[in-house]
Short mmCIF file of C-alpha atoms in Angstrom, two decimals:
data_model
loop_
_atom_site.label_atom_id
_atom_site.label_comp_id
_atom_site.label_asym_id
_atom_site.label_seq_id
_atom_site.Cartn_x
_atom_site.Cartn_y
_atom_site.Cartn_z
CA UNK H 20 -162.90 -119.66 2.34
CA UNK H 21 -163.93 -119.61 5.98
CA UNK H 22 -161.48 -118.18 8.16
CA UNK H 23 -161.67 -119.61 11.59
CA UNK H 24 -161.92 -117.19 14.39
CA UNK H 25 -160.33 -117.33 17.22
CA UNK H 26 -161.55 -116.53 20.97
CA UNK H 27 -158.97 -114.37 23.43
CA UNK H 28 -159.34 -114.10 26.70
CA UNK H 29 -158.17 -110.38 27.85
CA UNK H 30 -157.77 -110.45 31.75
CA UNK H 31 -158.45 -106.73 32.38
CA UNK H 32 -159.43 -104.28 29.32
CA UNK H 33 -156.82 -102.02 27.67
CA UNK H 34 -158.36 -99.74 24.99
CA UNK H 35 -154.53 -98.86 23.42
CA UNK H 36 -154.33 -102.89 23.13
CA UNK H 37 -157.98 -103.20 21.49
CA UNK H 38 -157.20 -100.23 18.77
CA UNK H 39 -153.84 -102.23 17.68
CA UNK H 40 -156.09 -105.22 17.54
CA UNK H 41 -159.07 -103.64 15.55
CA UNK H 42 -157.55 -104.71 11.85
CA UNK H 43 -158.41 -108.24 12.86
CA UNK H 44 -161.07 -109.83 11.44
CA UNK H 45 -160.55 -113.44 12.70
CA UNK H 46 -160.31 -112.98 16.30
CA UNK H 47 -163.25 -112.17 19.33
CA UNK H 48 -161.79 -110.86 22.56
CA UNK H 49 -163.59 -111.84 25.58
CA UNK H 50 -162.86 -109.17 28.28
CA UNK H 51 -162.37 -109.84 32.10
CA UNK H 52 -162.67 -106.76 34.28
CA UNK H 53 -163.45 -105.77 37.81
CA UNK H 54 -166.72 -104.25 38.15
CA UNK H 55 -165.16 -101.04 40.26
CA UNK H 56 -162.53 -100.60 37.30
CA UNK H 57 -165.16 -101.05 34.98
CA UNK H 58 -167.38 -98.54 36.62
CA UNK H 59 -164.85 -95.66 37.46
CA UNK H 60 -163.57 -96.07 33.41
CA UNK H 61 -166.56 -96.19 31.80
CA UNK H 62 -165.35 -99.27 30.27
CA UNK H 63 -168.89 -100.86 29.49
CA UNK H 64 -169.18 -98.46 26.68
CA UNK H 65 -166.47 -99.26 24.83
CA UNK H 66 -166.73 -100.31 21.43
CA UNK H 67 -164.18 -101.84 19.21
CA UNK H 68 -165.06 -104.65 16.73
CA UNK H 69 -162.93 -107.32 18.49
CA UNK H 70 -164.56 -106.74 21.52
CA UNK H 71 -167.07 -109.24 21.56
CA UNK H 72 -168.23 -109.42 25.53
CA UNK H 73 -166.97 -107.90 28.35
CA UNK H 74 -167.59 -109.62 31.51
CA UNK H 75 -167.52 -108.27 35.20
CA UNK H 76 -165.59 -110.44 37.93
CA UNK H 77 -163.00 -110.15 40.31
CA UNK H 78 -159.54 -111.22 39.75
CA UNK H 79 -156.63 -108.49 41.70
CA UNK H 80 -155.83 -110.87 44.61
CA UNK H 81 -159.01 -113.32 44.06
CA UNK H 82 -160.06 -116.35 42.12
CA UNK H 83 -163.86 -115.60 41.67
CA UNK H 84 -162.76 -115.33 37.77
CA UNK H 85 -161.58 -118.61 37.62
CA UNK H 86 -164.87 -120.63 37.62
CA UNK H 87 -166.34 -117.90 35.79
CA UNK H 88 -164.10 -118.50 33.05
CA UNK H 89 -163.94 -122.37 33.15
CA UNK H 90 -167.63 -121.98 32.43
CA UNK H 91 -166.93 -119.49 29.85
CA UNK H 92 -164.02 -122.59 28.21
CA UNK H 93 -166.64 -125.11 28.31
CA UNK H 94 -168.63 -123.79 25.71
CA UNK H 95 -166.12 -121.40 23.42
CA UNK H 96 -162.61 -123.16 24.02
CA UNK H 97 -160.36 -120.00 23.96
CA UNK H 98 -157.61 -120.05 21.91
CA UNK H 99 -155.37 -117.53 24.12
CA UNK H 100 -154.88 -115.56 27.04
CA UNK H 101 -153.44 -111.54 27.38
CA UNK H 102 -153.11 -109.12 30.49
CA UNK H 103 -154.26 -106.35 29.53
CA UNK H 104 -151.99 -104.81 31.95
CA UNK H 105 -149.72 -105.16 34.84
CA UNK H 106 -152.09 -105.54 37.71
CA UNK H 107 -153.83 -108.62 35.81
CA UNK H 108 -150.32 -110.48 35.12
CA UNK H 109 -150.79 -113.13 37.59
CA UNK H 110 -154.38 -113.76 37.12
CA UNK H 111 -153.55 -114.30 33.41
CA UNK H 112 -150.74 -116.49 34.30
CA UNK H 113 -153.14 -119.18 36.71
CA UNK H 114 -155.50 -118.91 33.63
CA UNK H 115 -153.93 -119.76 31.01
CA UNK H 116 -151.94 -122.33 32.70
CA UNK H 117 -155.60 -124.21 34.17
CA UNK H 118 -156.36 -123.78 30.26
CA UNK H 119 -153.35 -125.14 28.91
CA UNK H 120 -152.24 -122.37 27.25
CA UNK H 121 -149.48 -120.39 26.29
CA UNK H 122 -148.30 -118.16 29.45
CA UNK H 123 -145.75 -117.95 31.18
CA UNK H 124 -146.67 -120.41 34.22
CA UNK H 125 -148.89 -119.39 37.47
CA UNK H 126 -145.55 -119.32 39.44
CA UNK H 127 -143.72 -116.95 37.37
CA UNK H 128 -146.89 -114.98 37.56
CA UNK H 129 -146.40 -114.34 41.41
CA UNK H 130 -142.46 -113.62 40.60
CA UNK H 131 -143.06 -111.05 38.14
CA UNK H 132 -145.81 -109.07 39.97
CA UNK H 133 -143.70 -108.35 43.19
CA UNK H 134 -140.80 -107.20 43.41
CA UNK H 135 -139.53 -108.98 46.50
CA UNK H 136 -139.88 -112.29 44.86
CA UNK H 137 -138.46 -110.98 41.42
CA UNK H 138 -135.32 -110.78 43.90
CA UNK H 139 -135.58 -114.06 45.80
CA UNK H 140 -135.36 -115.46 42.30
CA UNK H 141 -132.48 -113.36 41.43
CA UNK H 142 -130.58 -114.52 44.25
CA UNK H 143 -131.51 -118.21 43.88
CA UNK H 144 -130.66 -118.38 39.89
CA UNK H 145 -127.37 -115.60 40.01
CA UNK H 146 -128.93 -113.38 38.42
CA UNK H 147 -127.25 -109.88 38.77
CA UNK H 148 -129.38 -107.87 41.23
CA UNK H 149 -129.01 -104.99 43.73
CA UNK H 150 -128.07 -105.56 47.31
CA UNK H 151 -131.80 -105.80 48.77
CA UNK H 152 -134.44 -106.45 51.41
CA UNK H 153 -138.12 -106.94 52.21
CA UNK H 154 -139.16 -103.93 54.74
CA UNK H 155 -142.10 -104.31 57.23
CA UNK H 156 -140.94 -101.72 59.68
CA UNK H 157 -138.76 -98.10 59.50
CA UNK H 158 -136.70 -99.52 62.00
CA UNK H 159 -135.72 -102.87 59.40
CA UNK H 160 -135.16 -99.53 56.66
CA UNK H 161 -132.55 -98.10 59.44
CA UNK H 162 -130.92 -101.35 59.76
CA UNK H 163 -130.94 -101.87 56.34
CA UNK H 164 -128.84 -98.41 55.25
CA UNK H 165 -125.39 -98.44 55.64
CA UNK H 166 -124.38 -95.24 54.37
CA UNK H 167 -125.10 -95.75 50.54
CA UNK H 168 -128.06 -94.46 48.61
CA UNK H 169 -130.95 -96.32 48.85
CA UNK H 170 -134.33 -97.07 46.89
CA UNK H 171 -137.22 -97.45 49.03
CA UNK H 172 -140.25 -98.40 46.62
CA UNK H 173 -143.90 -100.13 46.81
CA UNK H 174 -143.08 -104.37 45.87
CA UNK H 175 -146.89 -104.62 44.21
CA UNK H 176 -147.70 -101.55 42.61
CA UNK H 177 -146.57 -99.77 38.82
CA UNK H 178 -146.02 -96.38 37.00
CA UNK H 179 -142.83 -95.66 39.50
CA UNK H 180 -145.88 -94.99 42.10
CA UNK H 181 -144.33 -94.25 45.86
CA UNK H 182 -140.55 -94.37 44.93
CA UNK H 183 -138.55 -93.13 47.10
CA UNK H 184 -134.57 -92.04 47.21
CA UNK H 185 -132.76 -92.56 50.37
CA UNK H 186 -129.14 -90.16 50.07
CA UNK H 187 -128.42 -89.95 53.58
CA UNK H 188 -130.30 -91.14 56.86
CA UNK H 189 -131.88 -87.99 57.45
CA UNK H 190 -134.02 -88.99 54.63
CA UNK H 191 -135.34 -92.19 56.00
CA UNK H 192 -138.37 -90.62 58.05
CA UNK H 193 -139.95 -89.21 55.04
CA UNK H 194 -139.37 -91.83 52.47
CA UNK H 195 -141.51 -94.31 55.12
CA UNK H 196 -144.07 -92.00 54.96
CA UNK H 197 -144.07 -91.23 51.58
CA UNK H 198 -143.14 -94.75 49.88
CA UNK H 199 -146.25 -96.63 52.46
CA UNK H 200 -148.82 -94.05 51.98
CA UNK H 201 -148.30 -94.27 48.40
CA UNK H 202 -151.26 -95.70 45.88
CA UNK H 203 -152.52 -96.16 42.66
CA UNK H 204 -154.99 -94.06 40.94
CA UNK H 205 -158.09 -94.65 42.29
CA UNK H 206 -159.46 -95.43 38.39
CA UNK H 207 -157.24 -98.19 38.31
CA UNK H 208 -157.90 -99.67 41.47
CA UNK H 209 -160.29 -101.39 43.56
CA UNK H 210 -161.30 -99.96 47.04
CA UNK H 211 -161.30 -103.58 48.57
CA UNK H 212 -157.83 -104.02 50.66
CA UNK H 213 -154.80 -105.51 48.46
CA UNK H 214 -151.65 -107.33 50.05
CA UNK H 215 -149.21 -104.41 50.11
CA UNK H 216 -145.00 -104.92 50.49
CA UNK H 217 -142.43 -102.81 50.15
CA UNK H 218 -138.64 -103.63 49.44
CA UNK H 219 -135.30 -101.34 50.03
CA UNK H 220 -132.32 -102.07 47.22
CA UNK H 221 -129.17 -100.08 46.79
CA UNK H 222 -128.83 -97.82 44.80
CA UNK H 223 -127.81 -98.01 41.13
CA UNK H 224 -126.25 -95.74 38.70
CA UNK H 225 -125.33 -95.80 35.47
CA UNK H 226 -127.75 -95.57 32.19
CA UNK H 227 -131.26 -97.31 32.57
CA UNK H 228 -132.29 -99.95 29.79
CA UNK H 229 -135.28 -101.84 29.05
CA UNK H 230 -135.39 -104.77 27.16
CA UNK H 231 -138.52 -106.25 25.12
CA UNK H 232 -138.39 -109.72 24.42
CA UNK H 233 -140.67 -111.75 22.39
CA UNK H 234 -141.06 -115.46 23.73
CA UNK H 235 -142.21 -118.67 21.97
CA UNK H 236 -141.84 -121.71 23.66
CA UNK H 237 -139.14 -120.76 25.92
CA UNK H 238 -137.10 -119.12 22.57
CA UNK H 239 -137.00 -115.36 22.11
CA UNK H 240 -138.31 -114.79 19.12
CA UNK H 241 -137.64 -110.93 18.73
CA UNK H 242 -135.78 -108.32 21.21
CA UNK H 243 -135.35 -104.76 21.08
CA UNK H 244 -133.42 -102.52 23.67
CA UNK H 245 -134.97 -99.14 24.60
CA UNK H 246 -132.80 -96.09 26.58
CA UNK H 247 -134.89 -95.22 29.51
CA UNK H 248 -134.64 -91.43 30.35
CA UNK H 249 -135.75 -90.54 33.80
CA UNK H 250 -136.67 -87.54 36.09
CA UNK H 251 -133.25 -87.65 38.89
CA UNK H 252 -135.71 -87.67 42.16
CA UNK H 253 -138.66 -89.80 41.54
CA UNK H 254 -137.69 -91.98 38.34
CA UNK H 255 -140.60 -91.12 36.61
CA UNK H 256 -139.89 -91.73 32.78
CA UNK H 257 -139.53 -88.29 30.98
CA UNK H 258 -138.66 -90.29 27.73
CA UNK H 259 -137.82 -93.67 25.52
CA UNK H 260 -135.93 -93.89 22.57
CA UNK H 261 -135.78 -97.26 20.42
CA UNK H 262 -133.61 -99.15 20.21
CA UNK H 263 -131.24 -97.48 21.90
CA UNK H 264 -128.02 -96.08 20.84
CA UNK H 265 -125.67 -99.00 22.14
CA UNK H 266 -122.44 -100.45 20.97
CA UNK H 267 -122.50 -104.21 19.93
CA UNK H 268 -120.58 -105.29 22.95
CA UNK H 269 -123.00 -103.51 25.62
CA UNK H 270 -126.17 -105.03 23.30
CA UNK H 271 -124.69 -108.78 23.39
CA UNK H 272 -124.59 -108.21 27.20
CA UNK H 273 -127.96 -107.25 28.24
CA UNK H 274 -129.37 -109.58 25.28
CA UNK H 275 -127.16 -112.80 26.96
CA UNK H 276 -128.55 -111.00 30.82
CA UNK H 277 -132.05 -111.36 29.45
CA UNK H 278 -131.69 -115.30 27.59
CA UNK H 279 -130.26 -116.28 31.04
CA UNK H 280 -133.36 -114.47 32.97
CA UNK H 281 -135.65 -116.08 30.23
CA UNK H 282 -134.08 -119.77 30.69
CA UNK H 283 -133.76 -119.38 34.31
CA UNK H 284 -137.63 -118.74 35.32
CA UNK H 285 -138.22 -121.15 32.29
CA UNK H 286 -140.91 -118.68 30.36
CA UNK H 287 -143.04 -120.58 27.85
CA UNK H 288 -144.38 -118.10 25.27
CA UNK H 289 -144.71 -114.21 26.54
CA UNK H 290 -143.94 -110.51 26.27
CA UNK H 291 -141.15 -109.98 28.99
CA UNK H 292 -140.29 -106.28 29.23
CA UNK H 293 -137.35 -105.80 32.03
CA UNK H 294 -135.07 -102.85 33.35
CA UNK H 295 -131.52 -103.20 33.67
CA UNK H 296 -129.08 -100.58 34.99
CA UNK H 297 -125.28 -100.64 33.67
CA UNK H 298 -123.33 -99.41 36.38
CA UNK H 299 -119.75 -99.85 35.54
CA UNK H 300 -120.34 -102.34 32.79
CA UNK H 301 -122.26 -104.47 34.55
CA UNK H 302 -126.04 -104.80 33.92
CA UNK H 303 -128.50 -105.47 36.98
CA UNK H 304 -131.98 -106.35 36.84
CA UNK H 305 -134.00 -103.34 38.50
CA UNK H 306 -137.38 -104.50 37.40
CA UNK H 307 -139.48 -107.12 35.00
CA UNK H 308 -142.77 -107.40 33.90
CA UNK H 309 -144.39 -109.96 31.62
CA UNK H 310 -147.40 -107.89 29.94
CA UNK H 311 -147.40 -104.95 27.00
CA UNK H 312 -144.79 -102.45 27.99
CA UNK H 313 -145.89 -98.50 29.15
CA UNK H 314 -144.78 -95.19 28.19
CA UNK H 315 -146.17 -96.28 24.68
CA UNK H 316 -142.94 -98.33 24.36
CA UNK H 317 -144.56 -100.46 21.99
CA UNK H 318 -145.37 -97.91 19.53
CA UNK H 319 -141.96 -96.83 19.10
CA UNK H 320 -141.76 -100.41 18.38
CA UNK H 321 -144.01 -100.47 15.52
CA UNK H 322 -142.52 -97.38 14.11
CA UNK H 323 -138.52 -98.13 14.19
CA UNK H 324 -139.12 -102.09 13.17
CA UNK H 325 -142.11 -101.65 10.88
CA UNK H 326 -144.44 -104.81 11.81
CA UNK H 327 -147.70 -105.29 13.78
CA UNK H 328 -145.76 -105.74 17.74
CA UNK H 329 -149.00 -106.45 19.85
CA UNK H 330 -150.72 -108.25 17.06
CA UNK H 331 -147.33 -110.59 17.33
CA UNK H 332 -147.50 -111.08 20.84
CA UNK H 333 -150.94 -112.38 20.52
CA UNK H 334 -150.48 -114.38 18.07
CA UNK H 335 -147.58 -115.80 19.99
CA UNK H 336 -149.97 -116.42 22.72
CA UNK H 337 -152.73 -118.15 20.58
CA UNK H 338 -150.15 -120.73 18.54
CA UNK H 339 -150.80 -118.48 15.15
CA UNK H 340 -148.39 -117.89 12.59
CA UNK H 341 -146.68 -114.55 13.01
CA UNK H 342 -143.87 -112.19 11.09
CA UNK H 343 -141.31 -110.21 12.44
CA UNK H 344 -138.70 -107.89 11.16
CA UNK H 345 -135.42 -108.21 13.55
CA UNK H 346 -133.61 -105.09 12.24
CA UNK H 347 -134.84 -101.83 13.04
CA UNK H 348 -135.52 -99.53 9.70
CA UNK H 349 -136.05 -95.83 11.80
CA UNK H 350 -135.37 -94.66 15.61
CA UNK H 351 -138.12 -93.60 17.22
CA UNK H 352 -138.39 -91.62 20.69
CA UNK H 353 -141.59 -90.26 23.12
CA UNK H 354 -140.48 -87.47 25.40
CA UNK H 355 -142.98 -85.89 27.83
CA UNK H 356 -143.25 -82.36 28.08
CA UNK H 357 -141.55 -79.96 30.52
CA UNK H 358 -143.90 -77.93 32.52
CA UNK H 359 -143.57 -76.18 36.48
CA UNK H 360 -146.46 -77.19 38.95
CA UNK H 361 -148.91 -74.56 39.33
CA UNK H 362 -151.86 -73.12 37.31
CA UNK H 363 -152.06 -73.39 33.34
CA UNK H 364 -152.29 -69.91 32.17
CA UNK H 365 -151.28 -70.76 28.55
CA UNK H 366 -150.18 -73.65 26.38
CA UNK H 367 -147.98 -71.84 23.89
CA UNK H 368 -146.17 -73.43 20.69
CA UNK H 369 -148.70 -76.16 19.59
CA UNK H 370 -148.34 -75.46 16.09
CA UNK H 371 -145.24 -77.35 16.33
CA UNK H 372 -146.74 -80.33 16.60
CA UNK H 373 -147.51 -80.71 13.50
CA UNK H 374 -144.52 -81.36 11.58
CA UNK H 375 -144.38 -85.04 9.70
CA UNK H 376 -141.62 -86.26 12.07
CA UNK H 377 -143.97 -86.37 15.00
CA UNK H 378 -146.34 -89.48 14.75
CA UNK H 379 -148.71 -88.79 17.13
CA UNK H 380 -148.97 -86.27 20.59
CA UNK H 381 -151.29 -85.45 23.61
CA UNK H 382 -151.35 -82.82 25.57
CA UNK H 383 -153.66 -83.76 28.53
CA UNK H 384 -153.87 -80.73 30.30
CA UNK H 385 -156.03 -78.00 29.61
CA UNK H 386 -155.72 -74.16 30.74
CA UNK H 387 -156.96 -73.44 34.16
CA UNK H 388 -155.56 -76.96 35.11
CA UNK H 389 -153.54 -78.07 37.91
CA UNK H 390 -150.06 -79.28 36.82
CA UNK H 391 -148.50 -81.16 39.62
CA UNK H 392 -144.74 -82.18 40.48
CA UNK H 393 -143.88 -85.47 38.49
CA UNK H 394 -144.11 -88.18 41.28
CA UNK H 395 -145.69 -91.00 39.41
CA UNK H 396 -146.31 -91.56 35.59
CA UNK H 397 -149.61 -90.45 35.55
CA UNK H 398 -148.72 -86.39 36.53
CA UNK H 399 -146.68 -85.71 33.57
CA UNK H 400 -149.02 -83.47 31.34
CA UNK H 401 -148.80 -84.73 27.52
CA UNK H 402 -146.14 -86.41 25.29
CA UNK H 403 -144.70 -86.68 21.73
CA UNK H 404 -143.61 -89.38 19.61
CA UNK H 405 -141.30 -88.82 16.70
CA UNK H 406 -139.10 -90.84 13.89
CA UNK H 407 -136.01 -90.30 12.66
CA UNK H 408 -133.54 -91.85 10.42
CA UNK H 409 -130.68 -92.00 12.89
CA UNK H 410 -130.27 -91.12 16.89
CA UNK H 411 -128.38 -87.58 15.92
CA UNK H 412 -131.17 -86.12 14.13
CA UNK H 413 -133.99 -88.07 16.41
CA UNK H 414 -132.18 -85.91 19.63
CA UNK H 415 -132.32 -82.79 17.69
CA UNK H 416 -135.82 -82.90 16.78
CA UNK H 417 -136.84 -84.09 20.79
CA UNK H 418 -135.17 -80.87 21.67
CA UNK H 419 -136.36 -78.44 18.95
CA UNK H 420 -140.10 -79.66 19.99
CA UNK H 421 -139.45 -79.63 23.56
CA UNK H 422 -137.89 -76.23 23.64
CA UNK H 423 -140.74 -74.79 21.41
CA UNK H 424 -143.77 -75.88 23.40
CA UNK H 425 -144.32 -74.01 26.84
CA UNK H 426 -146.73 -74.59 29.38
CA UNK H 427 -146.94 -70.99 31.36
CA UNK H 428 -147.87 -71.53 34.69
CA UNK H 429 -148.83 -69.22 37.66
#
């Protein structure tokens, strides 16, 4: 029997999403990617056997993809559109609606790749949000304190890049600095200049959530919740664990939070993975992104539920037939490791690694490296992923590992 293959366009190229892809013999993914990215990655000698072309054009804050990939429809008719990651969100979302299909609608592509019109919406549709505005100048950040904590962070940028916490005025000098001089990595960037905002909210306690919601045709399909643990000055994630360990109450509410965001913006068929704080048993939306979620949230996906999660999502996106399991069978949790800035003079305890629990680990620092202070995601030095048959044990084992592998610095 001849199995029809389908064509995906990938705006950007993700390697992690290509490996969870690989088992698929009926698909060819047709790769977008700037040629700087492409360049500074290496990314023209990748090889995977979806990968079928990979093709260089612009698309961060252009439309020279556009006709390049009209051209591209005219003669293989794609059958579905992914970002590959956060920065091509919006480029995916004008593509696939020009194509017809599934997305998530060029508008809500804008919404959901800055965060000062993620709020606009929030305040048009009621949708619980912290007190906020758009900053152009440190004297509009003055105004804007009023003796509460702030967050002073980048509107266009990911990986908790240039956050900044604002306790007490005092502060407000060095967060400017620090929050507007902040930047991606220059691998994942382009040197050209990029519209840059920045936005000041108030501060929110409580424990952080995210939620990742499966969407078909405006109805979520699947949704798991995921305890966000985070360093206290710069946010940075130090850890996930899925789903989290939540009452039925507290999981109704930030499930019925996340339908109403969902309905609101009017998402046709998409991965939506948002943050919500519960401060005093209220949720409110800190952030929300509609790509693949980070922090390898969507392998501790896989492992707690037991089914295929990206392979879903795309064939969500291409109008395939798809499976899920709803209820979650394990708990599964990354944690990244603890380690002081300064020199690696030793990595000690690696041979606890290798017990069964832990599913898969990197360290990414070698001795003689650098180890800096967390600021953004991409300083932490190496993680661990483990599975567990309830949340008690899962804790225990993050703790035993984390406690038995040191990184000696000098």
């Amino acid at each position: 029997m001849n199995v029809k293959v389908k064509r995906i366009l990938m705006i950007g190229l993700s390697v992690s999403i290509l490996n969870k892809l690989r088992h698929r013999d009926d698909i060819e993914v047709y790769a977008i990617e700037e040629e700087e990215i492409c360049k500074n990655n290496k990314l023209d000698q990748v090889k995977n056997p979806v990968l079928k072309k990979l093709i260089l054009a612009k698309y961060l804050e252009s439309d020279e993809y556009v006709e390049v990939v009209k051209k591209m429809n005219d003669e293989l008719h794609f059958d579905g559109v992914l970002p590959a990651r956060d920065y091509s969100v919006r480029a995916t979302a004008k593509i696939s609606e020009i194509l017809g299909l599934p997305g998530i609608g060029a508008e809500n592509g804008k919404i959901l790749t800055n965060k000062c019109l993620l709020r606009n919406a929030c305040e048009k549709y009621g949708i619980p949000h912290p007190r906020f505005k758009k900053i152009n100048t440190i004297e509009e950040l003055y105004e804007f304190y009023n003796g509460n904590p702030l967050i002073f962070k980048p509107a266009t940028l990911q990986a908790s890049i240039g956050i900044s916490k604002i306790a007490k005025e005092s502060d407000i000098k060095e967060a400017w600095e620090r929050t507007t001089n902040a930047n991606e990595i220059s691998n994942n960037m382009v040197s050209r200049k990029l519209n840059r905002e920045h936005i000041a909210e108030e501060y929110v306690g409580g424990t952080e959530y995210s939620i990742e919601a499966l969407v078909k045709n405006g109805e979520i399909v699947f949704t798991n919740i995921t305890e966000k643990i985070t360093y206290e000055e710069t946010f940075v994630e130090r850890g996930h664990i899925a789903p989290a360990n939540l009452d039925i109450d507290l999981r109704d509410m930030l499930i019925k939070e996340k339908k109403n965001l969902i309905d609101k913006l009017e998402i046709g068929s998409a991965l939506l993975h948002s943050e919500w704080k519960v401060y005093n048993g209220q949720p409110y939306l800190i952030e929300c992104a509609a790509r693949v979620p980070g922090n390898y949230i969507f392998e501790l996906i896989e492992h707690a539920y037991g089914f295929k999660f990206i392979d879903t999502y795309l064939r969500i996106l291409s109008n395939d037939e798809f499976e899920i399991i709803e209820e979650n069978s394990k708990v599964s949790s990354i944690r990244f490791f603890n380690a002081k800035p300064g020199l690696i003079k030793e990595i000690a305890g690696i041979e606890n690694l290798l017990r069964p629990e832990i599913v898969d680990w990197s360290i990414d620092k070698n001795i003689g490296d650098v180890v800096k202070k967390v600021n953004s995601s991409w300083d932490r030095v190496g993680y661990f992923i483990v599975t567990s048959d309830n949340h008690n044990q899962l804790e225990k084992l993050c703790q035993d590992i984390l406690n038995s592998v040191e990184f000696i610095v000098e």
